[in-house]
mmCIF file of C-alpha atoms and ligand atoms in Angstrom:
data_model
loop_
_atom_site.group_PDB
_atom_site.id
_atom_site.type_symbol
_atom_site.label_atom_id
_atom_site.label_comp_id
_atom_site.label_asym_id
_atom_site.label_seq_id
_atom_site.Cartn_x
_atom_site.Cartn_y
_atom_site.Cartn_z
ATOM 1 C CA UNK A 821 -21.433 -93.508 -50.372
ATOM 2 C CA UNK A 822 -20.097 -94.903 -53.250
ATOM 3 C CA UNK A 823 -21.075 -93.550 -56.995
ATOM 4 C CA UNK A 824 -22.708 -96.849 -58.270
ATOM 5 C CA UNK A 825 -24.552 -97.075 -54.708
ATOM 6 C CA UNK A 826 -26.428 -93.715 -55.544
ATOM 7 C CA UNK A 827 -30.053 -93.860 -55.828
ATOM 8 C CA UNK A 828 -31.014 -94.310 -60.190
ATOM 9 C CA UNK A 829 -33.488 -91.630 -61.269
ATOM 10 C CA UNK A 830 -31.674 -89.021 -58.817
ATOM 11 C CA UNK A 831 -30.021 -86.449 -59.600
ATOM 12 C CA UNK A 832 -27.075 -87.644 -58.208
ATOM 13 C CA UNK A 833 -24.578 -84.887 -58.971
ATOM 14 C CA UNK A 834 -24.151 -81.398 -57.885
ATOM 15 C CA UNK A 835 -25.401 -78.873 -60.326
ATOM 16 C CA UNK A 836 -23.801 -75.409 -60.065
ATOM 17 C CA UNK A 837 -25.563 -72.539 -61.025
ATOM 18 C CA UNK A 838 -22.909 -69.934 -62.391
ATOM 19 C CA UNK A 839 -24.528 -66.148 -63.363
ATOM 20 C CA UNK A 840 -24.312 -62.475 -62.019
ATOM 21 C CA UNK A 841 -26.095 -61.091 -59.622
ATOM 22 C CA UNK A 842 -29.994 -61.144 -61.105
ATOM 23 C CA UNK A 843 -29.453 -63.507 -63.787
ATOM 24 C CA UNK A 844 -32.108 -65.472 -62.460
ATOM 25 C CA UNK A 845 -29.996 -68.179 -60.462
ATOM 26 C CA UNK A 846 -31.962 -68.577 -57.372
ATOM 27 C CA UNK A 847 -35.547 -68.918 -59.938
ATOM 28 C CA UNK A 848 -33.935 -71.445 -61.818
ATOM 29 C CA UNK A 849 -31.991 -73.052 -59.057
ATOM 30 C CA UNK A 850 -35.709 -73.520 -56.704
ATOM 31 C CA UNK A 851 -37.106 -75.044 -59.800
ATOM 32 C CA UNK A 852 -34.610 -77.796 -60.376
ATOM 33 C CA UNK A 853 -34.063 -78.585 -56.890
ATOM 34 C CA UNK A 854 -37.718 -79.764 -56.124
ATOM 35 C CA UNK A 855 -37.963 -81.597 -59.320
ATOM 36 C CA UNK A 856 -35.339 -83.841 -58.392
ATOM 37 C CA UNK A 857 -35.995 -83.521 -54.659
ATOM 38 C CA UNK A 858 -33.063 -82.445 -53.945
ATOM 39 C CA UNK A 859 -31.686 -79.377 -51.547
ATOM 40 C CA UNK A 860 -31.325 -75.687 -52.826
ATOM 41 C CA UNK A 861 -28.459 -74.393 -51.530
ATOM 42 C CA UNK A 862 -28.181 -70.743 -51.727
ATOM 43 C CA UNK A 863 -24.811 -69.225 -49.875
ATOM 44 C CA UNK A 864 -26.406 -65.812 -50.045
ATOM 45 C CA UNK A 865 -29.812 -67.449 -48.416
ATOM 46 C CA UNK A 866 -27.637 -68.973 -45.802
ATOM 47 C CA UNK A 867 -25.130 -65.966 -45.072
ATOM 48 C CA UNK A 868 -28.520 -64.030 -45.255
ATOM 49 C CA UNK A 869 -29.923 -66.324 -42.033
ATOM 50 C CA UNK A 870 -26.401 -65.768 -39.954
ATOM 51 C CA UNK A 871 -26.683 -61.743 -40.485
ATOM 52 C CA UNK A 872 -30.592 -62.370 -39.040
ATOM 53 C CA UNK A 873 -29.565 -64.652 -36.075
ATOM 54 C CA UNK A 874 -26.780 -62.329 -34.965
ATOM 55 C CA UNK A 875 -24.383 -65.055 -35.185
ATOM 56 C CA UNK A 876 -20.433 -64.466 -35.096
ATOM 57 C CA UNK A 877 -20.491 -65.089 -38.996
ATOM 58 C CA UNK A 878 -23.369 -62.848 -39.297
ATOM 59 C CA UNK A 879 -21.597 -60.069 -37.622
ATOM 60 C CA UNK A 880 -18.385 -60.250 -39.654
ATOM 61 C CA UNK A 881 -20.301 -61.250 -43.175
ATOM 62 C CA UNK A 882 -22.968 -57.996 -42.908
ATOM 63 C CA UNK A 883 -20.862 -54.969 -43.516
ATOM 64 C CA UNK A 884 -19.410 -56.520 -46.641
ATOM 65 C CA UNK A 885 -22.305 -57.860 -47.962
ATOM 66 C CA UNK A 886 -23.625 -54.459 -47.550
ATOM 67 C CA UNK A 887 -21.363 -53.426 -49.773
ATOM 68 C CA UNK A 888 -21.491 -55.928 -52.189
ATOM 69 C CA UNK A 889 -18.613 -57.532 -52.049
ATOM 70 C CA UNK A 890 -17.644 -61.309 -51.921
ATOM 71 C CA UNK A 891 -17.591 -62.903 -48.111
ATOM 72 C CA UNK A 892 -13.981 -64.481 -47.811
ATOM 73 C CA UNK A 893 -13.981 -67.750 -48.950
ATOM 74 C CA UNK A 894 -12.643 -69.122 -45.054
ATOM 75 C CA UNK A 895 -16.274 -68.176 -43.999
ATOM 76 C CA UNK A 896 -18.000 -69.693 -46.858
ATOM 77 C CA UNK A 897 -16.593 -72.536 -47.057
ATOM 78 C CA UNK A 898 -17.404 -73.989 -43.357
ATOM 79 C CA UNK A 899 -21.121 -73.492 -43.671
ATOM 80 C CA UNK A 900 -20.399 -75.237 -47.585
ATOM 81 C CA UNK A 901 -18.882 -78.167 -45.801
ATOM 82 C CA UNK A 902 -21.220 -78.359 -42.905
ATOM 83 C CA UNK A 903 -24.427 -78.086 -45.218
ATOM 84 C CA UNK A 904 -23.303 -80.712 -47.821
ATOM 85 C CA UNK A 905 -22.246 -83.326 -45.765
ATOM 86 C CA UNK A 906 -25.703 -83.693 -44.206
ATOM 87 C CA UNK A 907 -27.736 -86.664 -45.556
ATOM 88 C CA UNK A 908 -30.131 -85.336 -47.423
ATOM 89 C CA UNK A 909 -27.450 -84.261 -50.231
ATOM 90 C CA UNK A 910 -26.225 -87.509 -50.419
ATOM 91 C CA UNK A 911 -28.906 -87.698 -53.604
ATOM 92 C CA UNK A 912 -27.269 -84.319 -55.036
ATOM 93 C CA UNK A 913 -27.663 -80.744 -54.466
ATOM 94 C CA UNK A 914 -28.252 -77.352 -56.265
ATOM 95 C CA UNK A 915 -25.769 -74.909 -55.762
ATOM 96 C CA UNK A 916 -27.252 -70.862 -56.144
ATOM 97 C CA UNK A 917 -24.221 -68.899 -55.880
ATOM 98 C CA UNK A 918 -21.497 -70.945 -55.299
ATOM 99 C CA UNK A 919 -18.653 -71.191 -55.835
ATOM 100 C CA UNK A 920 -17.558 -67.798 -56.777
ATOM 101 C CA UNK A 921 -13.915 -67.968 -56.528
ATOM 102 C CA UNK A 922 -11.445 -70.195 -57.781
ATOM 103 C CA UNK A 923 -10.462 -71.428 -54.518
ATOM 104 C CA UNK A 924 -13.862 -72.194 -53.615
ATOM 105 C CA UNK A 925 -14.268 -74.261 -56.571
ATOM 106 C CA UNK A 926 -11.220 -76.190 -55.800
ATOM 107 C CA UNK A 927 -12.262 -76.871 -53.139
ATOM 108 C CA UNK A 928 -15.917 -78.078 -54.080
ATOM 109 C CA UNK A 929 -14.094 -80.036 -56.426
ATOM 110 C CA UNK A 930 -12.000 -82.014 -53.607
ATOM 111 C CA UNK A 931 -15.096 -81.948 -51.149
ATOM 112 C CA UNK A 932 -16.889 -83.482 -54.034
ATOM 113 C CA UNK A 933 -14.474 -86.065 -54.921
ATOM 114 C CA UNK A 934 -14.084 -86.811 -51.257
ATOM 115 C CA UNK A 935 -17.857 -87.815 -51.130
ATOM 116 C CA UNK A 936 -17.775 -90.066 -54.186
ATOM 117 C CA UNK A 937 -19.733 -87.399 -56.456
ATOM 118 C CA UNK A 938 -18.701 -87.008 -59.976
ATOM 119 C CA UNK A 939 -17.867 -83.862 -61.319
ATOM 120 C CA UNK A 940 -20.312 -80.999 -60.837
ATOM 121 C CA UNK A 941 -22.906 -79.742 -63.972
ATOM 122 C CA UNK A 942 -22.467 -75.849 -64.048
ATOM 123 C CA UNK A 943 -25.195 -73.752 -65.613
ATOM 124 C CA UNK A 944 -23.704 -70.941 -67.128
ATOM 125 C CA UNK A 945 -26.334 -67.584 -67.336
ATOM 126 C CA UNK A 946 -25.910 -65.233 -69.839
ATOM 127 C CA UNK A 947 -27.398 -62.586 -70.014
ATOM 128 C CA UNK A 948 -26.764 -58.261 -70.321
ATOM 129 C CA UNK A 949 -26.134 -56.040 -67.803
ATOM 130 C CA UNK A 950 -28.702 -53.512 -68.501
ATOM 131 C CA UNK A 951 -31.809 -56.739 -68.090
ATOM 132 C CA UNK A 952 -29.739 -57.293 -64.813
ATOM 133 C CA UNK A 953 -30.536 -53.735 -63.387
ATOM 134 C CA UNK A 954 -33.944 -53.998 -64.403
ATOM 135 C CA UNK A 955 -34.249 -56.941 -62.331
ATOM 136 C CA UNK A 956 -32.313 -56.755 -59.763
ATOM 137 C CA UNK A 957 -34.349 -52.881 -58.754
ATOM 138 C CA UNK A 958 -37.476 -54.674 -59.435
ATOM 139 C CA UNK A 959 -36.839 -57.755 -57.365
ATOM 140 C CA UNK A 960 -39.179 -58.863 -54.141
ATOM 141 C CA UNK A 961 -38.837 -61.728 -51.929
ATOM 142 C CA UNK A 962 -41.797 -63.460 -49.541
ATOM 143 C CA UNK A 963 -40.144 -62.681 -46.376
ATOM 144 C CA UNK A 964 -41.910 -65.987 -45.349
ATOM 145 C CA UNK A 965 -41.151 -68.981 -47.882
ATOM 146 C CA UNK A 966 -38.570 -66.960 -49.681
ATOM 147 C CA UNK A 967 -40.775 -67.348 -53.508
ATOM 148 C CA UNK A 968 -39.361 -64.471 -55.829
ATOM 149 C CA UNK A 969 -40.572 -62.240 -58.072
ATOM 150 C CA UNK A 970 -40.345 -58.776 -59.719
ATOM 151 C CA UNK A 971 -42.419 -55.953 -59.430
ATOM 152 C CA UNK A 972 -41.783 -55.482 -63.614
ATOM 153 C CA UNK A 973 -41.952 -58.851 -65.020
ATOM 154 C CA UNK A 974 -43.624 -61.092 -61.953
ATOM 155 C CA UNK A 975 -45.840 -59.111 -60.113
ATOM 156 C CA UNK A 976 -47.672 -60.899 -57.305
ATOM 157 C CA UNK A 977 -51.912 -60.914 -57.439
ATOM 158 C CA UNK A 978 -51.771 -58.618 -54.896
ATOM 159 C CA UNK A 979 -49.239 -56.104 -54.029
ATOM 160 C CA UNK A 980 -46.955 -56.858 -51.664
ATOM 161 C CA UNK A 981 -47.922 -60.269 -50.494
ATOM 162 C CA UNK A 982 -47.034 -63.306 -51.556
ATOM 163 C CA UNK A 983 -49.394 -65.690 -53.625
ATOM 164 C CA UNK A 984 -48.193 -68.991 -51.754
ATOM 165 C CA UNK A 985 -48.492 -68.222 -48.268
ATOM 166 C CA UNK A 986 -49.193 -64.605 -47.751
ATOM 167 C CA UNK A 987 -46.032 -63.568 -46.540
ATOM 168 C CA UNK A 988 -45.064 -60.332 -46.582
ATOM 169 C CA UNK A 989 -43.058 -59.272 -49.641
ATOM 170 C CA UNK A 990 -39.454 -57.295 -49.003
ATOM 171 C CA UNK A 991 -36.988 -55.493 -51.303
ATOM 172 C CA UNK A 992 -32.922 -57.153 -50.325
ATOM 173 C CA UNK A 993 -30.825 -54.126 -48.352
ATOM 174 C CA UNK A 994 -28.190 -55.096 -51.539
ATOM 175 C CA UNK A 995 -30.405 -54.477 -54.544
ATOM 176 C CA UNK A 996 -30.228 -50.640 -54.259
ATOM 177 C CA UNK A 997 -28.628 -49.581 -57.522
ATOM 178 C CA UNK A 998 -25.326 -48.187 -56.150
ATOM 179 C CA UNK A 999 -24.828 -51.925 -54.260
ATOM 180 C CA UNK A 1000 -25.952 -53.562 -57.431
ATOM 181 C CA UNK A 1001 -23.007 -52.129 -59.416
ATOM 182 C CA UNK A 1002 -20.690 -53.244 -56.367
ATOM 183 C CA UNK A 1003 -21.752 -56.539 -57.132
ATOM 184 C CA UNK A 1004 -21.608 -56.424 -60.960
ATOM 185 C CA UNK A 1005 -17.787 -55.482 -60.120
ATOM 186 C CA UNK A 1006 -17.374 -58.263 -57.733
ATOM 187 C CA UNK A 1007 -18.647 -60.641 -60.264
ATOM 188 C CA UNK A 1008 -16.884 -59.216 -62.869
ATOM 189 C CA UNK A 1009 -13.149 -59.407 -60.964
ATOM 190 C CA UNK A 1010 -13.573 -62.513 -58.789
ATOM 191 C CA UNK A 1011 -16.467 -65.096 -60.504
ATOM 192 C CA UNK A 1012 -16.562 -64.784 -64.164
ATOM 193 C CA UNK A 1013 -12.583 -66.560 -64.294
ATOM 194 C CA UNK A 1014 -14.972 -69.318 -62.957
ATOM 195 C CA UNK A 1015 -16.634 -69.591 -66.614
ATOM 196 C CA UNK A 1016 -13.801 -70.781 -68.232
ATOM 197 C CA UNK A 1017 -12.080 -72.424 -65.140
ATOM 198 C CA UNK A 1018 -15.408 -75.263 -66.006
ATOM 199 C CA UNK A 1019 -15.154 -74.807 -69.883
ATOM 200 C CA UNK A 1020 -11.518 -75.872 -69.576
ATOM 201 C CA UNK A 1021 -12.935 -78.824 -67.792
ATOM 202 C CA UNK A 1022 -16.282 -79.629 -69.502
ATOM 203 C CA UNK A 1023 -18.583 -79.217 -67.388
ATOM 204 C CA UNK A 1024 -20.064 -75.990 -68.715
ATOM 205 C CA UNK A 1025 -23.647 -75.640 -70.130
ATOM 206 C CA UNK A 1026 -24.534 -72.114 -71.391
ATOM 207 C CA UNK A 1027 -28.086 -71.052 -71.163
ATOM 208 C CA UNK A 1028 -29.606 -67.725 -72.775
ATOM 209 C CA UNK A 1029 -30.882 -66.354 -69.654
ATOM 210 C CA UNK A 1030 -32.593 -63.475 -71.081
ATOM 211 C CA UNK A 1031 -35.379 -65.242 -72.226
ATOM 212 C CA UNK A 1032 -39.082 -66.141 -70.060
ATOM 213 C CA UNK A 1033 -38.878 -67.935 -66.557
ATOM 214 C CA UNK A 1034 -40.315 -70.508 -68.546
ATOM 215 C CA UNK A 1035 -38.393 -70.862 -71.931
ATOM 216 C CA UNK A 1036 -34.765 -70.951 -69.642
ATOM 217 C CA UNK A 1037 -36.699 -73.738 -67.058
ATOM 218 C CA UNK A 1038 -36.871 -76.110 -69.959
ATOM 219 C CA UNK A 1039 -33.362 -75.031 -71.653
ATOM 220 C CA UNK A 1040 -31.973 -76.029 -68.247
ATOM 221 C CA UNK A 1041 -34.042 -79.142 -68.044
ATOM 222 C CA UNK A 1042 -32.984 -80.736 -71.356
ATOM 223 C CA UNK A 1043 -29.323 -79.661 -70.207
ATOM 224 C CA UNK A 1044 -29.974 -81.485 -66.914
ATOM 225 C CA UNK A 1045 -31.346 -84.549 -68.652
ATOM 226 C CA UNK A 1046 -29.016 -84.773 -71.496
ATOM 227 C CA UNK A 1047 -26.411 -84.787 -69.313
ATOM 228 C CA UNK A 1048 -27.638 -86.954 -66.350
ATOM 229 C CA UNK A 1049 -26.468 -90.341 -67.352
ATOM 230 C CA UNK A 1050 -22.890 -89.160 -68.224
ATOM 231 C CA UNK A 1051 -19.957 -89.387 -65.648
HETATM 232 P P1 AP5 B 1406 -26.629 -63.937 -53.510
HETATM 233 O O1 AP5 B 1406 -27.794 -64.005 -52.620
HETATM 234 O O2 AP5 B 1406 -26.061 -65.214 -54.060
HETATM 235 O O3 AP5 B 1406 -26.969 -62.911 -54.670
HETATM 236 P P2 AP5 B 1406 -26.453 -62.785 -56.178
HETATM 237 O O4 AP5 B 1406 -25.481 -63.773 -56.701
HETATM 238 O O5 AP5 B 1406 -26.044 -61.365 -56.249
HETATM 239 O O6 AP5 B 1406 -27.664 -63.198 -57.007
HETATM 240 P P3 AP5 B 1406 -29.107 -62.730 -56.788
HETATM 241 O O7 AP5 B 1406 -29.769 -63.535 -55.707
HETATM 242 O O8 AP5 B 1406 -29.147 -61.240 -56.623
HETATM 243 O O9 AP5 B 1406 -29.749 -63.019 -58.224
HETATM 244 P P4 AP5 B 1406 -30.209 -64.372 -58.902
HETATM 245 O O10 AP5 B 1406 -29.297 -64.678 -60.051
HETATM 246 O O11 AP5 B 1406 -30.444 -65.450 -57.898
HETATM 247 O O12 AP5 B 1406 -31.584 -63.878 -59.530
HETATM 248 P P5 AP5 B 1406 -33.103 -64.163 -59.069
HETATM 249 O O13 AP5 B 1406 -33.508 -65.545 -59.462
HETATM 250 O O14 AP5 B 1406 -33.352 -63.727 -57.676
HETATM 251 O O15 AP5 B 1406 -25.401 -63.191 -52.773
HETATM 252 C C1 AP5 B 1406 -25.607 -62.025 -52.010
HETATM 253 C C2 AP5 B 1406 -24.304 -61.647 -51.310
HETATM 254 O O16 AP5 B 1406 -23.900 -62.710 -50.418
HETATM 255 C C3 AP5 B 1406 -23.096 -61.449 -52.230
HETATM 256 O O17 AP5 B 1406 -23.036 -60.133 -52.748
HETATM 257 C C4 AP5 B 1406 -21.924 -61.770 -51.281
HETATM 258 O O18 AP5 B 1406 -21.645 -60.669 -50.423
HETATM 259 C C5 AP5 B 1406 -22.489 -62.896 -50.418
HETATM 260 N N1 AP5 B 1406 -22.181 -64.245 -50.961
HETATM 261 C C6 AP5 B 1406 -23.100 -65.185 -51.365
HETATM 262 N N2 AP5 B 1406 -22.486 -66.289 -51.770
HETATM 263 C C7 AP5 B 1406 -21.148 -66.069 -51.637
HETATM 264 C C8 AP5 B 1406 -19.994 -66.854 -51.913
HETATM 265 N N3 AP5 B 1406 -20.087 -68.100 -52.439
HETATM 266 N N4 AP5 B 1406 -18.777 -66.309 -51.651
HETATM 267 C C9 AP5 B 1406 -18.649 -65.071 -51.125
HETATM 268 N N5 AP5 B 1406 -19.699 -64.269 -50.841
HETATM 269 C C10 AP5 B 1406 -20.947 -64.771 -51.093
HETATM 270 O O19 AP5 B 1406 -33.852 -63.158 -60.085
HETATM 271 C C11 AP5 B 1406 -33.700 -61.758 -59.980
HETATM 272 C C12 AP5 B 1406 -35.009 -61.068 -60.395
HETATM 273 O O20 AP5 B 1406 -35.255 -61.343 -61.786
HETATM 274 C C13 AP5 B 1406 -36.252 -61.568 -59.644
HETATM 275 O O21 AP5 B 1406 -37.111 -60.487 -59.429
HETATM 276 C C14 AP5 B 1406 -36.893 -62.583 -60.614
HETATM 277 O O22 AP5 B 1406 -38.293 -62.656 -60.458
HETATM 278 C C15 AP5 B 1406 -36.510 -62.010 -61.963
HETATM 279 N N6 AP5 B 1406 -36.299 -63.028 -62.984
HETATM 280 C C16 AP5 B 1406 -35.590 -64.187 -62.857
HETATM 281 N N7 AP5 B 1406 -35.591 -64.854 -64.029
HETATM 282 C C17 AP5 B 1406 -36.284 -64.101 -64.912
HETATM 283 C C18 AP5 B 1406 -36.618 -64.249 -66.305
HETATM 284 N N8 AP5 B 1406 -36.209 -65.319 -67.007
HETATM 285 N N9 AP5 B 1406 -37.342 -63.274 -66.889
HETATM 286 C C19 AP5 B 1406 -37.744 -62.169 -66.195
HETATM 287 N N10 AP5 B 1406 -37.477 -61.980 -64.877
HETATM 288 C C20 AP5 B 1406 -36.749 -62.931 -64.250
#
């Protein structure tokens, strides 16, 4: 489809959000993806559903994301392609944590221009290392509709289920504190050149993502909007 075909009012674009591990990406990312109506796509969500299924990417993607290192980027970026080119991102997309490589985001960039988007919006999260521990150990998911939140800072009304749909709430096999600092180091060596690969290109928007849920939802929306019309 054609840019000027694109449905006005949309979203239209790919936003990217770019953060380490805990930094509040997949919160954020939720938020803004069913405001605009538009798919959440989480690679850690969807690597997460091949290690359930017991599929061949499952098998070879578990051990290292037991680890906490970064899935090669052939194996992420076939479920990338697959994903995107369904139609419901034809109105845009929220990315939740990818790319995290170079080559993956040179290749987003071609798969994008491919498609007709313009260039992607990348949220930048900042935010310290020692607020990352915190929440990253204090982190629960609903094991049914995947709604987050953290034992420390957003407690469910009662413990252990969720609030939505009463699913039952699980700690991630990678947020034990020795996997944690895997992935600090992974982020560190292989996704933070990423900051600076989009500054370079101007597509950066830096948000201070140590503040509430709430204060960095409507940083990120006035980023979103101020930069929605612009191509
Ligand atoms: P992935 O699932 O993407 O995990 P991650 O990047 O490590 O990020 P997290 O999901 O841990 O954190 P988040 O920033 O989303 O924070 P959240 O909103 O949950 O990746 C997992 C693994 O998959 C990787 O290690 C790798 O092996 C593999 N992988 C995935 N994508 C890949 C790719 N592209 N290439 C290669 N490998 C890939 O928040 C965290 C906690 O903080 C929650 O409890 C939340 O309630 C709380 N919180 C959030 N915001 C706030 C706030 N403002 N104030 C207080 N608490 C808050």
């Amino acid at each position: 489809m054609a840019l000027e075909e694109r449905p006005v009012g949309k979203l239209g674009r790919a936003v990217i959000f770019l953060g380490p591990p805990g930094s509040g990406k997949g919160t954020q990312a939720k938020v803004l993806a069913k405001k605009y109506g538009v798919p959440h796509l989480s690679t850690g969500d969807m690597l997460r559903e091949h290690v359930a299924g017991g599929t061949m990417l499952g098998l070879k993607a578990k051990p290292i994301m037991e680890r906490g290192e970064l899935v090669p980027d052939s194996l992420v970026l076939k479920i990338v392609r697959e994903r995107i080119e369904r139609p419901d991102c034809s109105v845009g997309f929220v990315f939740d944590g990818f790319p995290r490589t170079v080559a993956q985001a040179q290749y987003l960039g071609e798969l994008l221009r491919q498609h007709g988007f313009r260039p992607p919006l990348v949220i930048h999260m900042i935010i310290s290392q020692a607020l990352l521990i915190r929440r990253l150990t204090g982190r629960r998911t609903c094991s049914v509709g995947g709604e987050i939140y953290n034992i420390y800072d957003r407690p469910p009304k009662v413990e252990g289920i969720c609030d939505n749909d009463g699913g039952e709430l699980i700690q991630r096999p990678d947020d034990r504190e020795e996997v944690i600092r895997a992935r600090l180091v992974a982020y560190e060596k292989q996704t933070s050149p990423l900051v600076d690969y989009y500054r370079r290109r101007g597509h950066l928007y830096e948000i201070d993502a140590s503040k509430s849920v709430a204060e960095v939802e409507q940083e990120i929306a006035l980023a979103v909007e101020s930069t929605r019309a612009a191509r």
